PDB file of C-alpha atoms in Angstrom:
ATOM      1  CA  UNK A 168     166.713 107.849  56.681  1.00  0.00           C
ATOM      2  CA  UNK A 169     167.378 104.125  58.180  1.00  0.00           C
ATOM      3  CA  UNK A 170     165.904 100.809  60.007  1.00  0.00           C
ATOM      4  CA  UNK A 171     165.230 102.704  62.937  1.00  0.00           C
ATOM      5  CA  UNK A 172     162.552 104.640  61.412  1.00  0.00           C
ATOM      6  CA  UNK A 173     160.814 101.733  60.744  1.00  0.00           C
ATOM      7  CA  UNK A 174     160.788 100.625  64.465  1.00  0.00           C
ATOM      8  CA  UNK A 175     159.217 103.502  65.373  1.00  0.00           C
ATOM      9  CA  UNK A 176     154.959 103.841  66.731  1.00  0.00           C
ATOM     10  CA  UNK A 177     154.836 106.820  64.885  1.00  0.00           C
ATOM     11  CA  UNK A 178     155.818 105.671  61.388  1.00  0.00           C
ATOM     12  CA  UNK A 179     154.853 106.797  58.136  1.00  0.00           C
ATOM     13  CA  UNK A 180     156.125 105.495  54.704  1.00  0.00           C
ATOM     14  CA  UNK A 181     154.358 108.538  52.775  1.00  0.00           C
ATOM     15  CA  UNK A 182     156.251 111.382  55.235  1.00  0.00           C
ATOM     16  CA  UNK A 183     159.492 109.431  55.087  1.00  0.00           C
ATOM     17  CA  UNK A 184     159.437 109.266  51.313  1.00  0.00           C
ATOM     18  CA  UNK A 185     158.556 113.142  51.411  1.00  0.00           C
ATOM     19  CA  UNK A 186     161.443 113.663  53.537  1.00  0.00           C
ATOM     20  CA  UNK A 187     163.385 111.857  50.817  1.00  0.00           C
ATOM     21  CA  UNK A 188     161.979 113.421  48.297  1.00  0.00           C
ATOM     22  CA  UNK A 189     162.866 116.975  49.495  1.00  0.00           C
ATOM     23  CA  UNK A 190     166.423 116.473  50.154  1.00  0.00           C
ATOM     24  CA  UNK A 191     167.063 114.540  46.824  1.00  0.00           C
ATOM     25  CA  UNK A 192     165.242 116.924  45.337  1.00  0.00           C
ATOM     26  CA  UNK A 193     167.320 120.271  46.612  1.00  0.00           C
ATOM     27  CA  UNK A 194     170.499 117.955  46.236  1.00  0.00           C
ATOM     28  CA  UNK A 195     169.466 117.413  42.356  1.00  0.00           C
ATOM     29  CA  UNK A 196     168.418 120.992  41.904  1.00  0.00           C
ATOM     30  CA  UNK A 197     171.734 121.902  42.877  1.00  0.00           C
ATOM     31  CA  UNK A 198     173.528 119.848  39.981  1.00  0.00           C
ATOM     32  CA  UNK A 199     174.333 116.539  42.271  1.00  0.00           C
ATOM     33  CA  UNK A 200     174.922 113.230  41.662  1.00  0.00           C
ATOM     34  CA  UNK A 201     172.667 111.613  44.346  1.00  0.00           C
ATOM     35  CA  UNK A 202     173.379 107.854  45.331  1.00  0.00           C
ATOM     36  CA  UNK A 203     170.366 105.926  46.619  1.00  0.00           C
ATOM     37  CA  UNK A 204     169.718 102.498  47.948  1.00  0.00           C
ATOM     38  CA  UNK A 205     166.627 100.025  48.842  1.00  0.00           C
ATOM     39  CA  UNK A 206     167.304  99.045  52.485  1.00  0.00           C
ATOM     40  CA  UNK A 207     167.506  95.269  53.635  1.00  0.00           C
ATOM     41  CA  UNK A 208     164.873  93.585  55.523  1.00  0.00           C
ATOM     42  CA  UNK A 209     165.745  93.965  59.309  1.00  0.00           C
ATOM     43  CA  UNK A 210     163.959  91.030  60.409  1.00  0.00           C
ATOM     44  CA  UNK A 211     165.521  88.846  58.344  1.00  0.00           C
ATOM     45  CA  UNK A 212     169.113  90.477  59.594  1.00  0.00           C
ATOM     46  CA  UNK A 213     167.272  89.628  63.406  1.00  0.00           C
ATOM     47  CA  UNK A 214     166.438  86.600  62.281  1.00  0.00           C
ATOM     48  CA  UNK A 215     162.858  87.107  64.188  1.00  0.00           C
ATOM     49  CA  UNK A 216     160.126  84.843  64.232  1.00  0.00           C
ATOM     50  CA  UNK A 217     157.457  84.885  61.488  1.00  0.00           C
ATOM     51  CA  UNK A 218     154.923  86.254  63.749  1.00  0.00           C
ATOM     52  CA  UNK A 219     157.226  89.548  64.520  1.00  0.00           C
ATOM     53  CA  UNK A 220     158.854  89.436  61.381  1.00  0.00           C
ATOM     54  CA  UNK A 221     155.939  89.766  59.133  1.00  0.00           C
ATOM     55  CA  UNK A 222     154.788  93.498  60.238  1.00  0.00           C
ATOM     56  CA  UNK A 223     158.562  95.059  59.913  1.00  0.00           C
ATOM     57  CA  UNK A 224     158.986  93.356  56.507  1.00  0.00           C
ATOM     58  CA  UNK A 225     155.942  95.103  55.291  1.00  0.00           C
ATOM     59  CA  UNK A 226     156.793  98.181  56.238  1.00  0.00           C
ATOM     60  CA  UNK A 227     160.426  97.870  54.975  1.00  0.00           C
ATOM     61  CA  UNK A 228     158.605  97.010  51.922  1.00  0.00           C
ATOM     62  CA  UNK A 229     156.742 100.345  52.337  1.00  0.00           C
ATOM     63  CA  UNK A 230     159.986 102.165  52.507  1.00  0.00           C
ATOM     64  CA  UNK A 231     161.740 100.593  49.830  1.00  0.00           C
ATOM     65  CA  UNK A 232     158.502 101.724  47.549  1.00  0.00           C
ATOM     66  CA  UNK A 233     158.861 105.089  48.096  1.00  0.00           C
ATOM     67  CA  UNK A 234     162.887 105.529  47.956  1.00  0.00           C
ATOM     68  CA  UNK A 235     162.077 103.425  44.442  1.00  0.00           C
ATOM     69  CA  UNK A 236     159.404 106.518  43.720  1.00  0.00           C
ATOM     70  CA  UNK A 237     162.179 109.184  44.731  1.00  0.00           C
ATOM     71  CA  UNK A 238     164.809 107.244  42.962  1.00  0.00           C
ATOM     72  CA  UNK A 239     162.597 107.205  39.684  1.00  0.00           C
ATOM     73  CA  UNK A 240     161.369 110.521  40.237  1.00  0.00           C
ATOM     74  CA  UNK A 241     164.747 112.604  40.652  1.00  0.00           C
ATOM     75  CA  UNK A 242     166.827 110.191  38.541  1.00  0.00           C
ATOM     76  CA  UNK A 243     169.189 108.433  41.443  1.00  0.00           C
ATOM     77  CA  UNK A 244     171.726 106.072  41.254  1.00  0.00           C
ATOM     78  CA  UNK A 245     169.988 103.424  43.146  1.00  0.00           C
ATOM     79  CA  UNK A 246     171.130 100.093  44.558  1.00  0.00           C
ATOM     80  CA  UNK A 247     168.989  97.479  45.873  1.00  0.00           C
ATOM     81  CA  UNK A 248     170.777  96.526  48.857  1.00  0.00           C
ATOM     82  CA  UNK A 249     167.513  94.464  50.169  1.00  0.00           C
ATOM     83  CA  UNK A 250     168.332  92.303  47.088  1.00  0.00           C
ATOM     84  CA  UNK A 251     171.845  91.680  47.609  1.00  0.00           C
ATOM     85  CA  UNK A 252     172.350  88.323  49.627  1.00  0.00           C
ATOM     86  CA  UNK A 253     176.011  89.614  50.304  1.00  0.00           C
ATOM     87  CA  UNK A 254     173.888  92.666  52.442  1.00  0.00           C
ATOM     88  CA  UNK A 255     172.335  89.518  54.780  1.00  0.00           C
ATOM     89  CA  UNK A 256     175.960  87.899  55.444  1.00  0.00           C
ATOM     90  CA  UNK A 257     176.644  88.420  58.913  1.00  0.00           C
ATOM     91  CA  UNK A 258     180.477  88.927  58.455  1.00  0.00           C
ATOM     92  CA  UNK A 259     178.989  92.167  57.461  1.00  0.00           C
ATOM     93  CA  UNK A 260     177.142  93.541  60.811  1.00  0.00           C
ATOM     94  CA  UNK A 261     178.270  94.751  64.098  1.00  0.00           C
ATOM     95  CA  UNK A 262     177.048  92.887  66.977  1.00  0.00           C
ATOM     96  CA  UNK A 263     173.877  94.881  67.017  1.00  0.00           C
ATOM     97  CA  UNK A 264     172.900  93.508  63.597  1.00  0.00           C
ATOM     98  CA  UNK A 265     171.654  97.268  62.651  1.00  0.00           C
ATOM     99  CA  UNK A 266     174.755  98.955  61.699  1.00  0.00           C
ATOM    100  CA  UNK A 267     177.424  97.909  58.977  1.00  0.00           C
ATOM    101  CA  UNK A 268     181.061  96.792  60.701  1.00  0.00           C
ATOM    102  CA  UNK A 269     183.941  97.184  58.416  1.00  0.00           C
ATOM    103  CA  UNK A 270     183.371  94.511  56.151  1.00  0.00           C
ATOM    104  CA  UNK A 271     179.899  96.097  55.693  1.00  0.00           C
ATOM    105  CA  UNK A 272     181.092  99.459  54.954  1.00  0.00           C
ATOM    106  CA  UNK A 273     183.313  98.368  52.199  1.00  0.00           C
ATOM    107  CA  UNK A 274     180.880  96.550  50.758  1.00  0.00           C
ATOM    108  CA  UNK A 275     178.128  99.474  50.312  1.00  0.00           C
ATOM    109  CA  UNK A 276     181.305 101.172  48.813  1.00  0.00           C
ATOM    110  CA  UNK A 277     182.142  98.949  46.499  1.00  0.00           C
ATOM    111  CA  UNK A 278     178.081  98.465  45.550  1.00  0.00           C
ATOM    112  CA  UNK A 279     178.215 102.018  44.963  1.00  0.00           C
ATOM    113  CA  UNK A 280     181.275 102.097  43.278  1.00  0.00           C
ATOM    114  CA  UNK A 281     180.077  99.425  40.662  1.00  0.00           C
ATOM    115  CA  UNK A 282     176.688 101.659  40.541  1.00  0.00           C
ATOM    116  CA  UNK A 283     179.472 104.592  39.456  1.00  0.00           C
ATOM    117  CA  UNK A 284     180.972 103.017  37.251  1.00  0.00           C
ATOM    118  CA  UNK A 285     177.953 101.373  35.071  1.00  0.00           C
ATOM    119  CA  UNK A 286     176.521 105.094  34.675  1.00  0.00           C
ATOM    120  CA  UNK A 287     179.799 105.927  33.101  1.00  0.00           C
ATOM    121  CA  UNK A 288     181.003 108.203  36.154  1.00  0.00           C
ATOM    122  CA  UNK A 289     184.806 108.474  36.120  1.00  0.00           C
ATOM    123  CA  UNK A 290     186.257 106.823  39.049  1.00  0.00           C
ATOM    124  CA  UNK A 291     189.553 105.986  40.898  1.00  0.00           C
ATOM    125  CA  UNK A 292     189.997 102.304  41.306  1.00  0.00           C
ATOM    126  CA  UNK A 293     187.653 100.162  42.764  1.00  0.00           C
ATOM    127  CA  UNK A 294     187.308 100.259  46.822  1.00  0.00           C
ATOM    128  CA  UNK A 295     188.590  96.767  48.664  1.00  0.00           C
ATOM    129  CA  UNK A 296     186.461  94.781  50.245  1.00  0.00           C
ATOM    130  CA  UNK A 297     188.925  93.442  52.350  1.00  0.00           C
ATOM    131  CA  UNK A 298     189.095  95.093  56.065  1.00  0.00           C
ATOM    132  CA  UNK A 299     192.404  96.592  57.022  1.00  0.00           C
ATOM    133  CA  UNK A 300     191.543  96.996  60.859  1.00  0.00           C
ATOM    134  CA  UNK A 301     191.004  93.102  62.992  1.00  0.00           C
ATOM    135  CA  UNK A 302     187.258  92.124  63.523  1.00  0.00           C
ATOM    136  CA  UNK A 303     186.267  92.490  67.473  1.00  0.00           C
ATOM    137  CA  UNK A 304     186.790  89.725  69.336  1.00  0.00           C
ATOM    138  CA  UNK A 305     183.695  87.828  70.784  1.00  0.00           C
ATOM    139  CA  UNK A 306     184.790  89.359  74.143  1.00  0.00           C
ATOM    140  CA  UNK A 307     184.675  93.000  72.646  1.00  0.00           C
ATOM    141  CA  UNK A 308     181.548  92.268  71.463  1.00  0.00           C
ATOM    142  CA  UNK A 309     179.852  90.752  74.282  1.00  0.00           C
ATOM    143  CA  UNK A 310     181.615  93.733  76.419  1.00  0.00           C
ATOM    144  CA  UNK A 311     179.855  96.073  74.165  1.00  0.00           C
ATOM    145  CA  UNK A 312     176.358  93.942  74.017  1.00  0.00           C
ATOM    146  CA  UNK A 313     176.159  94.187  77.910  1.00  0.00           C
ATOM    147  CA  UNK A 314     177.002  97.853  78.276  1.00  0.00           C
ATOM    148  CA  UNK A 315     176.209 100.158  75.527  1.00  0.00           C
ATOM    149  CA  UNK A 316     174.075  97.305  73.824  1.00  0.00           C
ATOM    150  CA  UNK A 317     171.959  96.895  77.282  1.00  0.00           C
ATOM    151  CA  UNK A 318     171.919 100.353  77.721  1.00  0.00           C
ATOM    152  CA  UNK A 319     170.384 100.475  73.952  1.00  0.00           C
ATOM    153  CA  UNK A 320     167.729  97.804  74.966  1.00  0.00           C
ATOM    154  CA  UNK A 321     166.751  99.324  78.076  1.00  0.00           C
ATOM    155  CA  UNK A 322     165.754 102.355  76.189  1.00  0.00           C
ATOM    156  CA  UNK A 323     163.821 101.164  73.503  1.00  0.00           C
ATOM    157  CA  UNK A 324     162.335  98.474  75.614  1.00  0.00           C
ATOM    158  CA  UNK A 325     159.567 101.276  77.003  1.00  0.00           C
ATOM    159  CA  UNK A 326     158.258 102.050  72.994  1.00  0.00           C
ATOM    160  CA  UNK A 327     160.225  99.486  70.533  1.00  0.00           C
ATOM    161  CA  UNK A 328     159.309  95.865  72.264  1.00  0.00           C
ATOM    162  CA  UNK A 329     156.447  96.817  73.261  1.00  0.00           C
ATOM    163  CA  UNK A 330     154.889  98.044  69.866  1.00  0.00           C
ATOM    164  CA  UNK A 331     156.641  94.924  68.064  1.00  0.00           C
ATOM    165  CA  UNK A 332     154.275  92.684  70.076  1.00  0.00           C
ATOM    166  CA  UNK A 333     151.448  95.187  69.520  1.00  0.00           C
ATOM    167  CA  UNK A 334     151.983  94.819  65.736  1.00  0.00           C
ATOM    168  CA  UNK A 335     152.201  90.821  65.651  1.00  0.00           C
ATOM    169  CA  UNK A 336     148.974  90.638  68.066  1.00  0.00           C
ATOM    170  CA  UNK A 337     147.226  92.473  65.901  1.00  0.00           C
ATOM    171  CA  UNK A 338     148.425  91.277  62.457  1.00  0.00           C
ATOM    172  CA  UNK A 339     147.297  88.119  64.194  1.00  0.00           C
ATOM    173  CA  UNK A 340     144.059  89.125  64.752  1.00  0.00           C
ATOM    174  CA  UNK A 341     142.946  91.402  62.251  1.00  0.00           C
ATOM    175  CA  UNK A 342     145.301  90.485  59.227  1.00  0.00           C
ATOM    176  CA  UNK A 343     148.075  92.434  58.031  1.00  0.00           C
ATOM    177  CA  UNK A 344     148.378  96.162  57.245  1.00  0.00           C
ATOM    178  CA  UNK A 345     148.784  97.399  53.773  1.00  0.00           C
ATOM    179  CA  UNK A 346     151.426  99.878  54.288  1.00  0.00           C
ATOM    180  CA  UNK A 347     152.351 100.602  50.788  1.00  0.00           C
ATOM    181  CA  UNK A 348     151.204 104.259  49.515  1.00  0.00           C
ATOM    182  CA  UNK A 349     149.164 104.468  46.274  1.00  0.00           C
ATOM    183  CA  UNK A 350     151.700 105.087  43.364  1.00  0.00           C
ATOM    184  CA  UNK A 351     149.269 108.351  42.873  1.00  0.00           C
ATOM    185  CA  UNK A 352     150.187 109.954  45.971  1.00  0.00           C
ATOM    186  CA  UNK A 353     152.260 112.641  45.502  1.00  0.00           C
ATOM    187  CA  UNK A 354     156.146 112.913  46.219  1.00  0.00           C
ATOM    188  CA  UNK A 355     156.285 116.631  47.127  1.00  0.00           C
ATOM    189  CA  UNK A 356     153.512 119.200  46.265  1.00  0.00           C
ATOM    190  CA  UNK A 357     154.149 121.505  43.083  1.00  0.00           C
ATOM    191  CA  UNK A 358     155.087 124.220  45.362  1.00  0.00           C
ATOM    192  CA  UNK A 359     158.193 121.939  47.253  1.00  0.00           C
ATOM    193  CA  UNK A 360     159.612 120.897  44.009  1.00  0.00           C
ATOM    194  CA  UNK A 361     163.078 122.906  43.420  1.00  0.00           C
ATOM    195  CA  UNK A 362     164.282 124.370  39.860  1.00  0.00           C
ATOM    196  CA  UNK A 363     166.498 121.775  38.455  1.00  0.00           C
ATOM    197  CA  UNK A 364     169.883 122.858  37.199  1.00  0.00           C
ATOM    198  CA  UNK A 365     170.891 121.484  33.666  1.00  0.00           C
ATOM    199  CA  UNK A 366     173.051 119.215  33.610  1.00  0.00           C
TER     200      UNK A 366
END
């Protein structure tokens, strides 16, 4: 799952957490080492004004709380991308601010290398943070935004933008919505828990 999931009208942190838990539980039951991460705050990445930022930030806090629960329950190796200052460096993001560029992917690879290394997993050399391809020019970025970026914006303008405005208006009128589920909410029903594979 990703940031896009928090921008939809049908967003539910509990359902999102349960979907992630099913996937992670199955992987862990097969004996896999699973890497998970806390996601960055999209409002901070987009530089949104406070009224629009607060609802999105609240949703991401709720998703990250669920990801933290999954990591704790299933023993994943968990990186806090939301709390890493390098995550918010604009040099690490594509022009759409939703997807990392090469430098950003290298940052993710390096941070997970560090997490694996700290866990004592045998590894090869650390991945370099230095891109091997030239970054897109401003003209190339502008051309992408004028074509693919505009098409994405037009597709999402019928649901994302009106819903963001609704969230901001709702919060200003009735206060912030409490997204965080109870820590007692089960991630999975007992029948869904796979049998673990011995390490």
